[in-house]
PDB file of C-alpha atoms in Angstrom:
ATOM      1  CA  MET A   1      46.429   6.542-115.068  1.00 45.00           C
ATOM      2  CA  LYS A   2      42.694   6.101-114.892  1.00 47.00           C
ATOM      3  CA  SER A   3      41.120   3.174-116.673  1.00 45.00           C
ATOM      4  CA  GLY A   4      37.910   5.021-117.384  1.00 48.00           C
ATOM      5  CA  LEU A   5      35.905   2.291-115.681  1.00 44.00           C
ATOM      6  CA  PRO A   6      33.573   3.292-112.858  1.00 46.00           C
ATOM      7  CA  ASN A   7      34.621   2.362-109.343  1.00 49.00           C
ATOM      8  CA  LEU A   8      32.133  -0.342-108.587  1.00 44.00           C
ATOM      9  CA  PRO A   9      31.568  -1.276-104.937  1.00 43.00           C
ATOM     10  CA  VAL A  10      32.870  -4.692-104.021  1.00 41.00           C
ATOM     11  CA  PRO A  11      29.983  -6.719-102.602  1.00 41.00           C
ATOM     12  CA  SER A  12      30.728  -8.045 -99.155  1.00 41.00           C
ATOM     13  CA  GLN A  13      30.092 -11.713 -98.535  1.00 49.00           C
ATOM     14  CA  ARG A  14      26.964 -12.218 -96.478  1.00 52.00           C
ATOM     15  CA  GLN A  15      27.708 -13.963 -93.240  1.00 51.00           C
ATOM     16  CA  SER A  16      25.122 -16.304 -91.814  1.00 51.00           C
ATOM     17  CA  PRO A  17      23.751 -14.790 -88.597  1.00 60.00           C
ATOM     18  CA  HIS A  18      23.618 -18.155 -86.876  1.00 72.00           C
ATOM     19  CA  THR A  19      26.576 -18.112 -84.503  1.00 69.00           C
ATOM     20  CA  ILE A  20      25.615 -17.937 -80.845  1.00 67.00           C
ATOM     21  CA  PRO A  21      28.494 -15.954 -79.218  1.00 61.00           C
ATOM     22  CA  GLU A  22      27.761 -17.014 -75.654  1.00 57.00           C
ATOM     23  CA  LEU A  23      27.667 -20.709 -76.588  1.00 70.00           C
ATOM     24  CA  ALA A  24      31.133 -22.172 -75.957  1.00 68.00           C
ATOM     25  CA  HIS A  25      32.282 -25.530 -77.325  1.00 79.00           C
ATOM     26  CA  GLY A  26      35.585 -26.352 -75.679  1.00 87.00           C
ATOM     27  CA  TRP A  27      37.324 -29.620 -74.839  1.00 92.00           C
ATOM     28  CA  LEU A  28      34.417 -30.848 -72.687  1.00 93.00           C
ATOM     29  CA  SER A  29      32.143 -30.490 -75.719  1.00 94.00           C
ATOM     30  CA  ARG A  30      34.633 -32.461 -77.817  1.00 95.00           C
ATOM     31  CA  LEU A  31      34.869 -35.256 -75.252  1.00 96.00           C
ATOM     32  CA  ARG A  32      31.090 -35.479 -75.017  1.00 96.00           C
ATOM     33  CA  SER A  33      30.808 -35.636 -78.794  1.00 97.00           C
ATOM     34  CA  TYR A  34      33.627 -38.133 -79.449  1.00 97.00           C
ATOM     35  CA  PHE A  35      32.883 -40.499 -76.569  1.00 97.00           C
ATOM     36  CA  ILE A  36      29.106 -40.217 -76.094  1.00 98.00           C
ATOM     37  CA  LEU A  37      27.179 -38.621 -78.960  1.00 98.00           C
ATOM     38  CA  ASP A  38      29.062 -40.067 -81.940  1.00 98.00           C
ATOM     39  CA  PRO A  39      29.156 -43.664 -80.613  1.00 98.00           C
ATOM     40  CA  LEU A  40      25.434 -43.502 -79.820  1.00 98.00           C
ATOM     41  CA  ILE A  41      24.612 -42.262 -83.328  1.00 97.00           C
ATOM     42  CA  TRP A  42      26.685 -45.062 -84.875  1.00 95.00           C
ATOM     43  CA  LEU A  43      24.900 -47.540 -82.589  1.00 97.00           C
ATOM     44  CA  TYR A  44      21.470 -46.216 -83.603  1.00 96.00           C
ATOM     45  CA  THR A  45      22.477 -46.432 -87.264  1.00 92.00           C
ATOM     46  CA  LEU A  46      23.653 -50.021 -86.960  1.00 92.00           C
ATOM     47  CA  VAL A  47      20.737 -51.292 -84.850  1.00 94.00           C
ATOM     48  CA  MET A  48      17.952 -49.507 -86.730  1.00 91.00           C
ATOM     49  CA  GLY A  49      19.528 -50.387 -90.067  1.00 87.00           C
ATOM     50  CA  LEU A  50      19.672 -54.086 -89.185  1.00 88.00           C
ATOM     51  CA  LEU A  51      16.131 -54.079 -87.764  1.00 89.00           C
ATOM     52  CA  ALA A  52      14.884 -52.439 -90.953  1.00 87.00           C
ATOM     53  CA  ILE A  53      16.063 -55.385 -93.048  1.00 81.00           C
ATOM     54  CA  PRO A  54      13.416 -57.862 -91.850  1.00 84.00           C
ATOM     55  CA  GLY A  55      11.023 -55.022 -90.975  1.00 74.00           C
ATOM     56  CA  GLY A  56      10.915 -53.807 -94.560  1.00 70.00           C
ATOM     57  CA  MET A  57      11.212 -57.158 -96.288  1.00 73.00           C
ATOM     58  CA  PHE A  58       7.671 -57.027 -97.686  1.00 73.00           C
ATOM     59  CA  ASP A  59       7.393 -53.251 -97.753  1.00 73.00           C
ATOM     60  CA  ARG A  60       7.362 -52.494-101.471  1.00 69.00           C
ATOM     61  CA  SER A  61       5.994 -48.979-100.907  1.00 72.00           C
ATOM     62  CA  GLY A  62       8.787 -47.976 -98.510  1.00 77.00           C
ATOM     63  CA  ARG A  63       6.307 -46.611 -95.967  1.00 83.00           C
ATOM     64  CA  ARG A  64       7.355 -48.966 -93.177  1.00 88.00           C
ATOM     65  CA  LEU A  65      11.004 -48.192 -93.860  1.00 89.00           C
ATOM     66  CA  HIS A  66      10.171 -44.493 -93.609  1.00 92.00           C
ATOM     67  CA  TRP A  67       9.101 -45.189 -90.025  1.00 92.00           C
ATOM     68  CA  PHE A  68      12.490 -46.773 -89.274  1.00 91.00           C
ATOM     69  CA  SER A  69      14.190 -43.664 -90.690  1.00 92.00           C
ATOM     70  CA  TYR A  70      11.966 -41.476 -88.531  1.00 95.00           C
ATOM     71  CA  ALA A  71      12.728 -43.526 -85.403  1.00 95.00           C
ATOM     72  CA  TRP A  72      16.481 -43.382 -86.143  1.00 95.00           C
ATOM     73  CA  SER A  73      16.252 -39.617 -86.631  1.00 95.00           C
ATOM     74  CA  TRP A  74      14.180 -39.119 -83.461  1.00 98.00           C
ATOM     75  CA  LEU A  75      16.766 -40.965 -81.385  1.00 98.00           C
ATOM     76  CA  ILE A  76      19.555 -38.826 -82.846  1.00 97.00           C
ATOM     77  CA  MET A  77      17.762 -35.527 -82.278  1.00 98.00           C
ATOM     78  CA  LYS A  78      16.920 -36.423 -78.681  1.00 98.00           C
ATOM     79  CA  THR A  79      20.519 -37.496 -78.066  1.00 98.00           C
ATOM     80  CA  ILE A  80      22.167 -34.339 -79.412  1.00 98.00           C
ATOM     81  CA  ALA A  81      19.769 -32.079 -77.456  1.00 97.00           C
ATOM     82  CA  SER A  82      19.348 -29.576 -80.286  1.00 97.00           C
ATOM     83  CA  PRO A  83      15.703 -28.434 -80.364  1.00 98.00           C
ATOM     84  CA  VAL A  84      14.293 -27.371 -83.730  1.00 98.00           C
ATOM     85  CA  ARG A  85      12.000 -24.369 -84.098  1.00 98.00           C
ATOM     86  CA  VAL A  86       9.780 -24.797 -87.168  1.00 98.00           C
ATOM     87  CA  THR A  87       8.197 -21.771 -88.843  1.00 98.00           C
ATOM     88  CA  GLY A  88       6.040 -21.513 -91.954  1.00 98.00           C
ATOM     89  CA  LEU A  89       5.143 -25.196 -92.289  1.00 98.00           C
ATOM     90  CA  ASP A  90       1.646 -24.556 -90.949  1.00 97.00           C
ATOM     91  CA  GLU A  91       1.032 -22.388 -94.021  1.00 97.00           C
ATOM     92  CA  ILE A  92       1.737 -25.287 -96.409  1.00 98.00           C
ATOM     93  CA  ASP A  93      -0.924 -27.739 -97.578  1.00 97.00           C
ATOM     94  CA  THR A  94       1.084 -30.860 -96.762  1.00 95.00           C
ATOM     95  CA  SER A  95      -1.593 -33.100 -98.240  1.00 93.00           C
ATOM     96  CA  LYS A  96      -0.327 -32.072-101.694  1.00 94.00           C
ATOM     97  CA  PRO A  97       2.798 -33.601-103.302  1.00 95.00           C
ATOM     98  CA  HIS A  98       5.323 -30.773-103.251  1.00 97.00           C
ATOM     99  CA  VAL A  99       9.034 -30.828-104.006  1.00 97.00           C
ATOM    100  CA  TYR A 100      10.808 -29.514-100.900  1.00 98.00           C
ATOM    101  CA  ALA A 101      14.057 -27.751-101.851  1.00 98.00           C
ATOM    102  CA  VAL A 102      16.443 -27.590 -98.876  1.00 98.00           C
ATOM    103  CA  ASN A 103      19.881 -26.068 -98.325  1.00 98.00           C
ATOM    104  CA  HIS A 104      22.466 -28.681 -97.341  1.00 96.00           C
ATOM    105  CA  ALA A 105      25.034 -27.900 -94.652  1.00 96.00           C
ATOM    106  CA  SER A 106      25.386 -30.963 -92.451  1.00 96.00           C
ATOM    107  CA  ALA A 107      25.089 -34.734 -92.217  1.00 94.00           C
ATOM    108  CA  LEU A 108      22.464 -34.047 -89.552  1.00 96.00           C
ATOM    109  CA  ASP A 109      20.156 -32.272 -92.016  1.00 96.00           C
ATOM    110  CA  ILE A 110      18.512 -35.643 -92.746  1.00 94.00           C
ATOM    111  CA  PRO A 111      17.451 -36.382 -89.137  1.00 95.00           C
ATOM    112  CA  VAL A 112      16.151 -32.819 -88.799  1.00 98.00           C
ATOM    113  CA  LEU A 113      13.939 -33.301 -91.861  1.00 97.00           C
ATOM    114  CA  TYR A 114      12.650 -36.744 -90.899  1.00 96.00           C
ATOM    115  CA  VAL A 115      11.598 -35.546 -87.445  1.00 98.00           C
ATOM    116  CA  ASN A 116      10.042 -32.250 -88.524  1.00 98.00           C
ATOM    117  CA  LEU A 117       8.309 -33.042 -91.822  1.00 98.00           C
ATOM    118  CA  PRO A 118       5.142 -34.790 -90.601  1.00 95.00           C
ATOM    119  CA  PHE A 119       4.419 -36.883 -93.700  1.00 95.00           C
ATOM    120  CA  GLN A 120       5.838 -39.595 -95.924  1.00 94.00           C
ATOM    121  CA  PHE A 121       8.428 -38.371 -98.410  1.00 95.00           C
ATOM    122  CA  ARG A 122      11.401 -39.558-100.427  1.00 94.00           C
ATOM    123  CA  ILE A 123      14.852 -37.952-100.723  1.00 93.00           C
ATOM    124  CA  ALA A 124      17.040 -37.466-103.792  1.00 91.00           C
ATOM    125  CA  PHE A 125      20.590 -38.461-102.836  1.00 85.00           C
ATOM    126  CA  LYS A 126      24.025 -38.816-104.438  1.00 81.00           C
ATOM    127  CA  LYS A 127      25.083 -42.260-105.621  1.00 78.00           C
ATOM    128  CA  GLU A 128      28.239 -42.058-103.483  1.00 77.00           C
ATOM    129  CA  LEU A 129      26.140 -42.613-100.335  1.00 74.00           C
ATOM    130  CA  LEU A 130      25.391 -46.166-101.466  1.00 72.00           C
ATOM    131  CA  SER A 131      28.960 -47.114-100.522  1.00 72.00           C
ATOM    132  CA  TYR A 132      28.272 -46.506 -96.822  1.00 73.00           C
ATOM    133  CA  PRO A 133      27.423 -49.701 -94.909  1.00 69.00           C
ATOM    134  CA  VAL A 134      23.878 -49.839 -93.474  1.00 71.00           C
ATOM    135  CA  VAL A 135      23.075 -46.290 -94.651  1.00 72.00           C
ATOM    136  CA  GLY A 136      23.491 -47.281 -98.301  1.00 74.00           C
ATOM    137  CA  TRP A 137      21.385 -50.398 -97.844  1.00 72.00           C
ATOM    138  CA  GLN A 138      18.594 -48.395 -96.210  1.00 75.00           C
ATOM    139  CA  LEU A 139      18.614 -45.743 -98.934  1.00 76.00           C
ATOM    140  CA  LYS A 140      18.425 -48.340-101.691  1.00 74.00           C
ATOM    141  CA  ARG A 141      15.697 -50.461-100.100  1.00 74.00           C
ATOM    142  CA  SER A 142      13.456 -47.610 -98.934  1.00 75.00           C
ATOM    143  CA  GLY A 143      12.720 -46.189-102.374  1.00 77.00           C
ATOM    144  CA  GLN A 144      14.856 -43.049-102.167  1.00 85.00           C
ATOM    145  CA  VAL A 145      15.932 -41.414-105.425  1.00 85.00           C
ATOM    146  CA  CYS A 146      19.536 -42.204-106.376  1.00 83.00           C
ATOM    147  CA  ILE A 147      21.197 -39.580-108.572  1.00 82.00           C
ATOM    148  CA  ASP A 148      24.441 -40.416-110.370  1.00 75.00           C
ATOM    149  CA  GLN A 149      25.936 -36.978-111.002  1.00 66.00           C
ATOM    150  CA  GLN A 150      28.793 -38.426-113.052  1.00 67.00           C
ATOM    151  CA  ASN A 151      26.530 -40.459-115.322  1.00 69.00           C
ATOM    152  CA  PRO A 152      22.940 -39.148-115.248  1.00 63.00           C
ATOM    153  CA  ALA A 153      21.782 -41.874-117.639  1.00 61.00           C
ATOM    154  CA  HIS A 154      22.211 -44.384-114.811  1.00 63.00           C
ATOM    155  CA  SER A 155      19.606 -42.446-112.789  1.00 71.00           C
ATOM    156  CA  ILE A 156      16.766 -42.821-115.273  1.00 78.00           C
ATOM    157  CA  SER A 157      14.933 -45.597-113.418  1.00 80.00           C
ATOM    158  CA  SER A 158      15.117 -43.717-110.100  1.00 82.00           C
ATOM    159  CA  ILE A 159      13.926 -40.510-111.737  1.00 83.00           C
ATOM    160  CA  ARG A 160      11.012 -42.299-113.365  1.00 87.00           C
ATOM    161  CA  ALA A 161      10.039 -43.818-110.007  1.00 86.00           C
ATOM    162  CA  ALA A 162      10.250 -40.402-108.312  1.00 89.00           C
ATOM    163  CA  LEU A 163       8.119 -38.826-111.053  1.00 91.00           C
ATOM    164  CA  LYS A 164       5.563 -41.583-110.669  1.00 91.00           C
ATOM    165  CA  GLY A 165       5.576 -41.054-106.899  1.00 91.00           C
ATOM    166  CA  LEU A 166       5.070 -37.295-107.219  1.00 92.00           C
ATOM    167  CA  LYS A 167       2.131 -37.782-109.557  1.00 91.00           C
ATOM    168  CA  ALA A 168       0.706 -40.323-107.101  1.00 91.00           C
ATOM    169  CA  GLY A 169       0.986 -37.852-104.225  1.00 94.00           C
ATOM    170  CA  LEU A 170       4.372 -38.693-102.632  1.00 94.00           C
ATOM    171  CA  PRO A 171       6.448 -35.561-101.808  1.00 96.00           C
ATOM    172  CA  LEU A 172      10.135 -35.354-102.685  1.00 96.00           C
ATOM    173  CA  VAL A 173      12.994 -33.653-100.805  1.00 95.00           C
ATOM    174  CA  ILE A 174      15.932 -32.345-102.859  1.00 95.00           C
ATOM    175  CA  PHE A 175      19.220 -30.592-102.040  1.00 95.00           C
ATOM    176  CA  PRO A 176      19.739 -28.295-105.063  1.00 95.00           C
ATOM    177  CA  GLU A 177      23.348 -27.443-104.145  1.00 95.00           C
ATOM    178  CA  GLY A 178      24.302 -31.018-104.998  1.00 91.00           C
ATOM    179  CA  GLY A 179      26.204 -31.517-101.746  1.00 91.00           C
ATOM    180  CA  ARG A 180      27.027 -29.996 -98.375  1.00 94.00           C
ATOM    181  CA  THR A 181      28.407 -26.483 -98.154  1.00 96.00           C
ATOM    182  CA  PRO A 182      32.009 -26.425 -96.859  1.00 95.00           C
ATOM    183  CA  ASP A 183      31.740 -22.981 -95.260  1.00 94.00           C
ATOM    184  CA  GLY A 184      28.120 -22.443 -94.210  1.00 94.00           C
ATOM    185  CA  GLU A 185      27.282 -20.248 -97.197  1.00 96.00           C
ATOM    186  CA  ILE A 186      24.615 -21.356 -99.686  1.00 96.00           C
ATOM    187  CA  LYS A 187      26.259 -22.461-102.934  1.00 96.00           C
ATOM    188  CA  PRO A 188      24.915 -22.118-106.518  1.00 96.00           C
ATOM    189  CA  PHE A 189      22.011 -24.424-107.268  1.00 96.00           C
ATOM    190  CA  LEU A 190      22.058 -27.078-109.962  1.00 92.00           C
ATOM    191  CA  ALA A 191      19.226 -26.155-112.315  1.00 91.00           C
ATOM    192  CA  GLY A 192      18.623 -29.804-113.174  1.00 89.00           C
ATOM    193  CA  ALA A 193      17.514 -30.400-109.588  1.00 91.00           C
ATOM    194  CA  PHE A 194      14.116 -28.941-110.521  1.00 95.00           C
ATOM    195  CA  PHE A 195      13.548 -31.213-113.511  1.00 93.00           C
ATOM    196  CA  LEU A 196      11.103 -33.435-111.614  1.00 94.00           C
ATOM    197  CA  ALA A 197       9.100 -30.515-110.242  1.00 96.00           C
ATOM    198  CA  ILE A 198       8.499 -29.185-113.754  1.00 96.00           C
ATOM    199  CA  LYS A 199       7.757 -32.620-115.226  1.00 95.00           C
ATOM    200  CA  ALA A 200       5.211 -33.364-112.484  1.00 95.00           C
ATOM    201  CA  GLN A 201       3.929 -29.754-112.468  1.00 96.00           C
ATOM    202  CA  VAL A 202       4.050 -29.581-108.666  1.00 97.00           C
ATOM    203  CA  ASP A 203       4.935 -26.605-106.480  1.00 98.00           C
ATOM    204  CA  ILE A 204       8.401 -26.203-104.970  1.00 98.00           C
ATOM    205  CA  VAL A 205       8.555 -25.380-101.268  1.00 98.00           C
ATOM    206  CA  PRO A 206      11.766 -23.569-100.205  1.00 98.00           C
ATOM    207  CA  VAL A 207      13.154 -24.747 -96.860  1.00 98.00           C
ATOM    208  CA  ALA A 208      16.102 -23.242 -94.978  1.00 98.00           C
ATOM    209  CA  LEU A 209      17.803 -25.261 -92.261  1.00 98.00           C
ATOM    210  CA  VAL A 210      19.462 -22.785 -89.931  1.00 97.00           C
ATOM    211  CA  GLY A 211      22.244 -23.721 -87.523  1.00 96.00           C
ATOM    212  CA  THR A 212      22.998 -27.209 -88.836  1.00 97.00           C
ATOM    213  CA  TYR A 213      26.332 -26.068 -90.276  1.00 96.00           C
ATOM    214  CA  GLU A 214      27.362 -24.782 -86.863  1.00 96.00           C
ATOM    215  CA  LEU A 215      26.011 -27.997 -85.320  1.00 97.00           C
ATOM    216  CA  LEU A 216      28.096 -30.370 -87.462  1.00 96.00           C
ATOM    217  CA  PRO A 217      29.994 -29.046 -90.494  1.00 95.00           C
ATOM    218  CA  MET A 218      31.935 -31.186 -92.954  1.00 94.00           C
ATOM    219  CA  ASN A 219      35.184 -32.949 -92.024  1.00 94.00           C
ATOM    220  CA  THR A 220      34.591 -33.228 -88.291  1.00 96.00           C
ATOM    221  CA  PHE A 221      32.834 -35.487 -85.787  1.00 96.00           C
ATOM    222  CA  HIS A 222      32.520 -32.718 -83.198  1.00 97.00           C
ATOM    223  CA  ILE A 223      28.795 -32.156 -82.664  1.00 97.00           C
ATOM    224  CA  LYS A 224      28.213 -28.709 -81.148  1.00 96.00           C
ATOM    225  CA  CYS A 225      24.769 -28.971 -79.569  1.00 96.00           C
ATOM    226  CA  ARG A 226      22.689 -25.847 -80.161  1.00 96.00           C
ATOM    227  CA  PRO A 227      19.159 -24.667 -81.049  1.00 96.00           C
ATOM    228  CA  LEU A 228      18.177 -25.057 -84.716  1.00 97.00           C
ATOM    229  CA  GLU A 229      15.527 -23.651 -87.037  1.00 98.00           C
ATOM    230  CA  MET A 230      13.636 -24.998 -90.015  1.00 98.00           C
ATOM    231  CA  ARG A 231      12.189 -22.060 -91.948  1.00 98.00           C
ATOM    232  CA  VAL A 232       9.614 -22.890 -94.611  1.00 98.00           C
ATOM    233  CA  GLY A 233       8.746 -20.389 -97.332  1.00 98.00           C
ATOM    234  CA  GLU A 234       5.827 -19.890 -99.679  1.00 98.00           C
ATOM    235  CA  PRO A 235       5.340 -22.491-102.454  1.00 98.00           C
ATOM    236  CA  ILE A 236       6.698 -21.585-105.885  1.00 98.00           C
ATOM    237  CA  SER A 237       4.460 -22.715-108.710  1.00 98.00           C
ATOM    238  CA  THR A 238       5.728 -24.624-111.740  1.00 97.00           C
ATOM    239  CA  ALA A 239       2.386 -24.552-113.546  1.00 97.00           C
ATOM    240  CA  GLY A 240       2.959 -24.088-117.270  1.00 97.00           C
ATOM    241  CA  LEU A 241       6.764 -24.142-116.983  1.00 97.00           C
ATOM    242  CA  THR A 242       8.904 -26.193-119.362  1.00 96.00           C
ATOM    243  CA  MET A 243      12.520 -27.349-119.422  1.00 94.00           C
ATOM    244  CA  LYS A 244      13.437 -23.963-120.929  1.00 96.00           C
ATOM    245  CA  ASP A 245      12.519 -22.402-117.589  1.00 97.00           C
ATOM    246  CA  LEU A 246      14.900 -24.508-115.486  1.00 96.00           C
ATOM    247  CA  GLU A 247      17.533 -21.790-115.053  1.00 96.00           C
ATOM    248  CA  SER A 248      15.111 -19.017-114.125  1.00 97.00           C
ATOM    249  CA  LEU A 249      13.243 -21.347-111.768  1.00 97.00           C
ATOM    250  CA  SER A 250      16.521 -22.322-110.097  1.00 97.00           C
ATOM    251  CA  VAL A 251      17.427 -18.661-109.561  1.00 97.00           C
ATOM    252  CA  ARG A 252      14.006 -17.955-108.070  1.00 98.00           C
ATOM    253  CA  VAL A 253      14.140 -20.886-105.656  1.00 98.00           C
ATOM    254  CA  GLN A 254      17.687 -20.070-104.577  1.00 98.00           C
ATOM    255  CA  LYS A 255      16.717 -16.486-103.799  1.00 98.00           C
ATOM    256  CA  ALA A 256      13.757 -17.701-101.741  1.00 98.00           C
ATOM    257  CA  ILE A 257      15.945 -20.056 -99.690  1.00 98.00           C
ATOM    258  CA  GLU A 258      18.677 -17.437 -99.257  1.00 98.00           C
ATOM    259  CA  ASP A 259      16.104 -14.916 -97.995  1.00 97.00           C
ATOM    260  CA  LEU A 260      14.963 -17.461 -95.411  1.00 98.00           C
ATOM    261  CA  TYR A 261      18.489 -18.564 -94.459  1.00 97.00           C
ATOM    262  CA  TYR A 262      20.125 -15.155 -94.093  1.00 95.00           C
ATOM    263  CA  ARG A 263      17.175 -13.571 -92.325  1.00 91.00           C
ATOM    264  CA  ALA A 264      18.301 -12.400 -88.885  1.00 77.00           C
TER     265      ALA A 264
END
């Protein structure tokens, strides 16, 4: 018996074209990761984190601490031997305070950004990261923007500071998915992530990090060294937008990042 409904095609899930077939990661890769790369990264985190304590003691602006984060990230990127090809950033006026919206696939997204964004910026992060030794201390002391997703009211002071920074010319990096993707596919964006961009009336720059999921996905310490890409898209204006436009703005930014990410 026919239902009378048209036979609609079932959309196939887009697969990220980022796997490198000829790049094998067998037991030798695991041994290198578990016994060389991971211990070195933990060492860098501990040493740089401890050095940053006295180094940033009188750094109220967070600019000196940004340098420590850059140095930590540079050491990591050199160690994991995963070169990053950057495209589109030369088309952006980086002297202006944009909000950079980035897909989030790996714990190594942060080092990639610190090494390849050539300016001071702050990052919006989840409150849960404050529980990590050294990392949490650095995030709190360096003026990053702490977001409590369970109780947004607790984030008011951080949001006010970020808004003040944007208006003063300090760019902000956000991860609109609200966390790392578990499967390499871009997840729905949280519309509220663009609240600050609208309040400050600054452009949003879509950024797609390509290959970081394959490099180090969730729930593993196996770093699979490989080439990466950071694809930067055209700025999306928020001029004249209000809070009523959050949803439509979120959809527009997500489409821009997906177009960059899934591009072959």
